[in-house]
PDB file of C-alpha atoms in Angstrom:
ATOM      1  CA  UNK A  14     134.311 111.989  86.733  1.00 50.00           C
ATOM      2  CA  UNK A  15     131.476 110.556  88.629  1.00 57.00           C
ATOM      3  CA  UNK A  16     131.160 108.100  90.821  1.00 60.00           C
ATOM      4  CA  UNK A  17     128.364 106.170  90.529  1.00 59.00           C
ATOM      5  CA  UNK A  18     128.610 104.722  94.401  1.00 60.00           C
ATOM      6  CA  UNK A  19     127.584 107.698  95.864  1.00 65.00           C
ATOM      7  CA  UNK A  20     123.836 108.507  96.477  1.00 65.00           C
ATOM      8  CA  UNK A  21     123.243 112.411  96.203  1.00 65.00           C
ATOM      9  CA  UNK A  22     120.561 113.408  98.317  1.00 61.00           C
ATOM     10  CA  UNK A  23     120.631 116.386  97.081  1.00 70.00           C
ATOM     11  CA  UNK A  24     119.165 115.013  93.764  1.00 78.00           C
ATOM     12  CA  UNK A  25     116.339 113.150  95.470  1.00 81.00           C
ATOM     13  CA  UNK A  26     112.403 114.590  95.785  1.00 86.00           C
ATOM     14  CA  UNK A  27     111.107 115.060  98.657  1.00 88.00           C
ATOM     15  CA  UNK A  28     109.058 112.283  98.331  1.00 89.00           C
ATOM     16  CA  UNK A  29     112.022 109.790  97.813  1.00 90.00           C
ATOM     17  CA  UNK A  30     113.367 111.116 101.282  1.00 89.00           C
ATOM     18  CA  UNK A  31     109.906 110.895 102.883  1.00 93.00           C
ATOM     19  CA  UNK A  32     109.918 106.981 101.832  1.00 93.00           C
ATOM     20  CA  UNK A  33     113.556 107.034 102.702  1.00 93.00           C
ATOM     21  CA  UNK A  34     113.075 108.692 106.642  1.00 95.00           C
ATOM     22  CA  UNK A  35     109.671 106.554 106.983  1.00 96.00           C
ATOM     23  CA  UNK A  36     111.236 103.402 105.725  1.00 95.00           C
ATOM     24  CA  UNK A  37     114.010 103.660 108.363  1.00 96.00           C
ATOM     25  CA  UNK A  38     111.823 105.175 111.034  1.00 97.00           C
ATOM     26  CA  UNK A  39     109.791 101.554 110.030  1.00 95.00           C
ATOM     27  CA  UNK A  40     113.113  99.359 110.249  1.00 96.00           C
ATOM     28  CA  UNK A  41     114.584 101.128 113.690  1.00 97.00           C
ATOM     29  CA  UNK A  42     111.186 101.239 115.614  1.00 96.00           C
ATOM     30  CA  UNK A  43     110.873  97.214 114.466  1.00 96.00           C
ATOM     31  CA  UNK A  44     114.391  96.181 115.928  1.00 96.00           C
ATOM     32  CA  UNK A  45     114.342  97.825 119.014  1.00 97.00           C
ATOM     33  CA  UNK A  46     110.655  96.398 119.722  1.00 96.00           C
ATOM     34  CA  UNK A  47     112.393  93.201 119.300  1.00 96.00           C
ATOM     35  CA  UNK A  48     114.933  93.833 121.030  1.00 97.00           C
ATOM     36  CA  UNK A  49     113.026  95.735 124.104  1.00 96.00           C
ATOM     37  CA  UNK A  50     110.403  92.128 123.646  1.00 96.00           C
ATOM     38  CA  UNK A  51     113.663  89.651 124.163  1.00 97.00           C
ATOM     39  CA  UNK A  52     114.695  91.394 126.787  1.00 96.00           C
ATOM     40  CA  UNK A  53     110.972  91.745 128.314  1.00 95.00           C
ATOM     41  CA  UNK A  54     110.153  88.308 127.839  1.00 95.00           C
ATOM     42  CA  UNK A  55     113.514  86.749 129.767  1.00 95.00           C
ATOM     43  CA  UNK A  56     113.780  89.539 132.961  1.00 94.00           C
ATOM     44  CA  UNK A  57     109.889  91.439 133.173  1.00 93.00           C
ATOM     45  CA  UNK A  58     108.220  90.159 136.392  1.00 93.00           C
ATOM     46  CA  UNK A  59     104.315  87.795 135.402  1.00 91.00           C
ATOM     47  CA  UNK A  60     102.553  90.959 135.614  1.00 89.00           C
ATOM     48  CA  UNK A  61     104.514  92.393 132.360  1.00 91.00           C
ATOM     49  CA  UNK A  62     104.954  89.573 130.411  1.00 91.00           C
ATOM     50  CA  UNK A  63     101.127  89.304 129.063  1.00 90.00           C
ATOM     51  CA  UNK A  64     101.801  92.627 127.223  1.00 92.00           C
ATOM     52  CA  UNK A  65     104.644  91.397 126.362  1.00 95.00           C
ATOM     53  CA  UNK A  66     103.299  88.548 124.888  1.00 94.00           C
ATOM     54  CA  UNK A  67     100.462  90.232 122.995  1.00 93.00           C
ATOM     55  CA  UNK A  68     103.431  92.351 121.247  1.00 95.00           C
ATOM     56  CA  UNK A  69     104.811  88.931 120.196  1.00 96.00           C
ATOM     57  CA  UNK A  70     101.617  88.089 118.897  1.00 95.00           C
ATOM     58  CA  UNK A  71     101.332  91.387 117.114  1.00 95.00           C
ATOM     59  CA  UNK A  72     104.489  91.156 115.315  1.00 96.00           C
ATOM     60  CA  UNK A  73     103.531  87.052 114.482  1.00 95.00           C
ATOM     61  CA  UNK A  74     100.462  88.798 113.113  1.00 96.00           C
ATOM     62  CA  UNK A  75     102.953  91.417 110.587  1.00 95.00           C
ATOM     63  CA  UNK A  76     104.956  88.684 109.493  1.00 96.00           C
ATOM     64  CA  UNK A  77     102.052  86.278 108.870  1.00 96.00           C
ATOM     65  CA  UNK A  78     100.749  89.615 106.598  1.00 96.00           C
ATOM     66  CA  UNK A  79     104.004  89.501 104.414  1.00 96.00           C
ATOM     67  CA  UNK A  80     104.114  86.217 104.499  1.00 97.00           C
ATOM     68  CA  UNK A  81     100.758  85.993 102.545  1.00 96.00           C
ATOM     69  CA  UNK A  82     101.046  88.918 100.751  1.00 94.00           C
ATOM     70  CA  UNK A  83     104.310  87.490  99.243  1.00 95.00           C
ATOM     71  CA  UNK A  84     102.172  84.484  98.231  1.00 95.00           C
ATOM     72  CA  UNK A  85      99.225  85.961  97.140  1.00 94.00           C
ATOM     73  CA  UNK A  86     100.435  89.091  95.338  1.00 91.00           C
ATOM     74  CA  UNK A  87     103.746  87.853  93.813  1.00 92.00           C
ATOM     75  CA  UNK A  88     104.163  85.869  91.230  1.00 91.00           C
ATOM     76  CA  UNK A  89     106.789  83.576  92.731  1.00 92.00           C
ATOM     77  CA  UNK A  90     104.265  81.346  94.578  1.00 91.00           C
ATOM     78  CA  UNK A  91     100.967  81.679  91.928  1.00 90.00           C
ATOM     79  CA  UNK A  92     102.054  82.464  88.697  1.00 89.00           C
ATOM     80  CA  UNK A  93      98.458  82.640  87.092  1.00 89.00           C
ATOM     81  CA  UNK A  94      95.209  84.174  88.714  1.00 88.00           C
ATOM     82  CA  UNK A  95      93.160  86.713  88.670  1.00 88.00           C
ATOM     83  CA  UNK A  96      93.263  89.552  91.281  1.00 86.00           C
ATOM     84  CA  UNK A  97      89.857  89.077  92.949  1.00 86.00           C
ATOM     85  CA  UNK A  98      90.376  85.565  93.538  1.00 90.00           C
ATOM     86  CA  UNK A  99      94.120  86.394  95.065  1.00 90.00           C
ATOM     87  CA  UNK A 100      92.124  89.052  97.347  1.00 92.00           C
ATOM     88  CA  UNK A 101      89.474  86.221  98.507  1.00 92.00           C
ATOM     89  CA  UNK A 102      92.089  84.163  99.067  1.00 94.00           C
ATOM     90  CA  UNK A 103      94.688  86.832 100.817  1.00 95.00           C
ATOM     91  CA  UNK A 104      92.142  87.863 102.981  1.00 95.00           C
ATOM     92  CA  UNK A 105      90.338  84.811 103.616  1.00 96.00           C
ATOM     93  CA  UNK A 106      93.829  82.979 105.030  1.00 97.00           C
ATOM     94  CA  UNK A 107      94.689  86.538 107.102  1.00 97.00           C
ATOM     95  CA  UNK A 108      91.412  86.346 108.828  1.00 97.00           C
ATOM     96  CA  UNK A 109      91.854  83.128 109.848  1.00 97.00           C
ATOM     97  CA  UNK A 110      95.708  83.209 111.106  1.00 96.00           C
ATOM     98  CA  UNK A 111      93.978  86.861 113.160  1.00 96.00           C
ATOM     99  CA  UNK A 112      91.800  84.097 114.250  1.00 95.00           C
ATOM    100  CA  UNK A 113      93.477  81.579 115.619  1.00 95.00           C
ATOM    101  CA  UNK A 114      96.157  84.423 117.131  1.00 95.00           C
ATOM    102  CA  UNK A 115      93.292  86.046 118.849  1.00 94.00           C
ATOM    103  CA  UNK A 116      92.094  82.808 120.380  1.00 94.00           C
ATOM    104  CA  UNK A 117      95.594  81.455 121.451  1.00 93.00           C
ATOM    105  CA  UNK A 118      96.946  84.886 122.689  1.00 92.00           C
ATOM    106  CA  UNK A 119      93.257  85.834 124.266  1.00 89.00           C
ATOM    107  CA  UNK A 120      92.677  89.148 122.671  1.00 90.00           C
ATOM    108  CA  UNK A 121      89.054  89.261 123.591  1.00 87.00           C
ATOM    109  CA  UNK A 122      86.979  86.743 125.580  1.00 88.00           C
ATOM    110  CA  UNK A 123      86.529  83.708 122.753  1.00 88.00           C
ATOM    111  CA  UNK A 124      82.307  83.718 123.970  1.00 90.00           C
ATOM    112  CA  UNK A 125      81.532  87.069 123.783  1.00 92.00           C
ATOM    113  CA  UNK A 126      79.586  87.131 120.091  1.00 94.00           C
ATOM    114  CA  UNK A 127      79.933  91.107 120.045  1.00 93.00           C
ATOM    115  CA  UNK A 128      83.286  91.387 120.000  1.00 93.00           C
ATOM    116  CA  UNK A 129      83.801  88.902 117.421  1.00 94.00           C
ATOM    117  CA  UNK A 130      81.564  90.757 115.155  1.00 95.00           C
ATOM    118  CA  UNK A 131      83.259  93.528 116.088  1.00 95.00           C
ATOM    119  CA  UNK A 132      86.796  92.043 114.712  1.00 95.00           C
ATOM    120  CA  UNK A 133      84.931  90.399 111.559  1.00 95.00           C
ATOM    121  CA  UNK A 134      83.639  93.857 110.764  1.00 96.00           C
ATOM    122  CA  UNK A 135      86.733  95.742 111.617  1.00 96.00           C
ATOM    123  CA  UNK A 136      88.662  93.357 109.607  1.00 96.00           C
ATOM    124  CA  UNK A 137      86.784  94.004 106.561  1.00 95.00           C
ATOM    125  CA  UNK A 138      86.531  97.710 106.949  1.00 96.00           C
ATOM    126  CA  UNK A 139      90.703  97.747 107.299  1.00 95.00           C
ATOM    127  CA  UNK A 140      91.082  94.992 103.963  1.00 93.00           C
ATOM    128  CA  UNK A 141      88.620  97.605 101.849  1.00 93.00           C
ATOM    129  CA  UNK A 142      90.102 100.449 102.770  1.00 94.00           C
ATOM    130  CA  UNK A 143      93.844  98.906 102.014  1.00 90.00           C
ATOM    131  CA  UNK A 144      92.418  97.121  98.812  1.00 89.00           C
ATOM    132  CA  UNK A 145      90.739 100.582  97.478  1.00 91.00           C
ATOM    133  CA  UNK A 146      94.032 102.609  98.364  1.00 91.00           C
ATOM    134  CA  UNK A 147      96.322 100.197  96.121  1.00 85.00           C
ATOM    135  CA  UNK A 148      93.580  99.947  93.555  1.00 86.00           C
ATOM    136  CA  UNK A 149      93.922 103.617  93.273  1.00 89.00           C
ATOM    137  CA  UNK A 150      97.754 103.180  93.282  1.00 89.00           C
ATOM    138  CA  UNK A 151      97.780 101.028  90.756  1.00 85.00           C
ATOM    139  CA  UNK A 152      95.201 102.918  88.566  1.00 89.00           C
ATOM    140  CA  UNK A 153      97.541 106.014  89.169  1.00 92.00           C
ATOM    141  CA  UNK A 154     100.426 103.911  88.410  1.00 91.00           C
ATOM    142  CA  UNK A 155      98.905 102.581  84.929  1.00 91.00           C
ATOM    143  CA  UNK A 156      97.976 106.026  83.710  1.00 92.00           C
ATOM    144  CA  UNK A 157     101.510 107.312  84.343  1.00 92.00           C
ATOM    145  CA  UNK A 158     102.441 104.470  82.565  1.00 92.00           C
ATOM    146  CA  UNK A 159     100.446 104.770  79.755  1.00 91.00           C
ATOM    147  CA  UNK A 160     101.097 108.031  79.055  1.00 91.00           C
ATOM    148  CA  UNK A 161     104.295 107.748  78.982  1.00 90.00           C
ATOM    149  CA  UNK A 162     103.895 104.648  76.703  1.00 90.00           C
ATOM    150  CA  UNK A 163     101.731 107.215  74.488  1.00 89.00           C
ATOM    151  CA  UNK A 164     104.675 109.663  74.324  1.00 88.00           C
ATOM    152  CA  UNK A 165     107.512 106.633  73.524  1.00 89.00           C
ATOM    153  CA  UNK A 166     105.470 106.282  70.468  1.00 88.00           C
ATOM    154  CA  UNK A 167     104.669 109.420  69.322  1.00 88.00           C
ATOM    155  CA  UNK A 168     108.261 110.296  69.372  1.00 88.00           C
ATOM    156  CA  UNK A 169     109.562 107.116  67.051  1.00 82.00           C
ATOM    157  CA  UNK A 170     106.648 107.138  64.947  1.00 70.00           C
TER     158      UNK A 170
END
């Protein structure tokens, strides 16, 4: 008999234990920033606590990122529109909440033009490159898909 409770890792590719060791390498490094940033922000001396803080605002940056990714690329908020106009959108709200964080937590002088060209331009080199490598995804996913659709009928044809 077999139970049906019990994960066998033996079983799983090495890819499913990649995810498996990054996703938990993801979740453990996350809660002990946390937990190192609570304890930073109530005993570090005024010299330590600006890093500190710009941690905070890196992780109010993350979940400001899910947040609107949840939105924009589920259908639980938006049931109906079309994926360019969920990117413009995504991307357009993101930039602005990077915005606001990097005036409020001072991540570069708010005068200097350069480096705000700088974060315009490195934002939209970093929402490319993530929007080309899930495109890809998503083509490979569609073609595995497909094929296997293509097979399905074949067989009960």
């Amino acid at each position: 008999m077999t139970r049906k409770d019990i994960i066998d890792t033996e079983a799983r590719t090495p890819a499913e234990n990649a995810r498996t060791f990054l996703a938990t390498l993801c979740v453990s490094f996350t809660a002990t920033m946390v937990i190192c940033m609570i304890f930073g922000t109530i005993f570090a001396d005024e010299a330590s606590k600006q890093g500190i803080m710009y941690c905070w605002s890196v992780l109010g940056a993350c979940v400001c990122a899910a947040a609107l990714q949840f939105v924009f690329f589920t259908p639980v908020v938006i049931k109906r529109m079309t994926y360019p106009l969920r990117l413009l959108l995504f991307g357009a709200c993101l930039y602005v909440v990077l915005a606001v964080l990097a005036v409020t937590m001072a991540w570069f002088p708010i005068g200097m033009v350069g480096a705000w060209a700088s974060f315009t331009v490195t934002y939209l080199v970093m929402l490319a490159a993530a929007t080309a490598a899930f495109a890809a995804k998503h083509r490979r996913e569609e073609r595995t898909l497909n094929k296997k659709l293509d097979e399905y009928r074949r067989s009960n044809c």
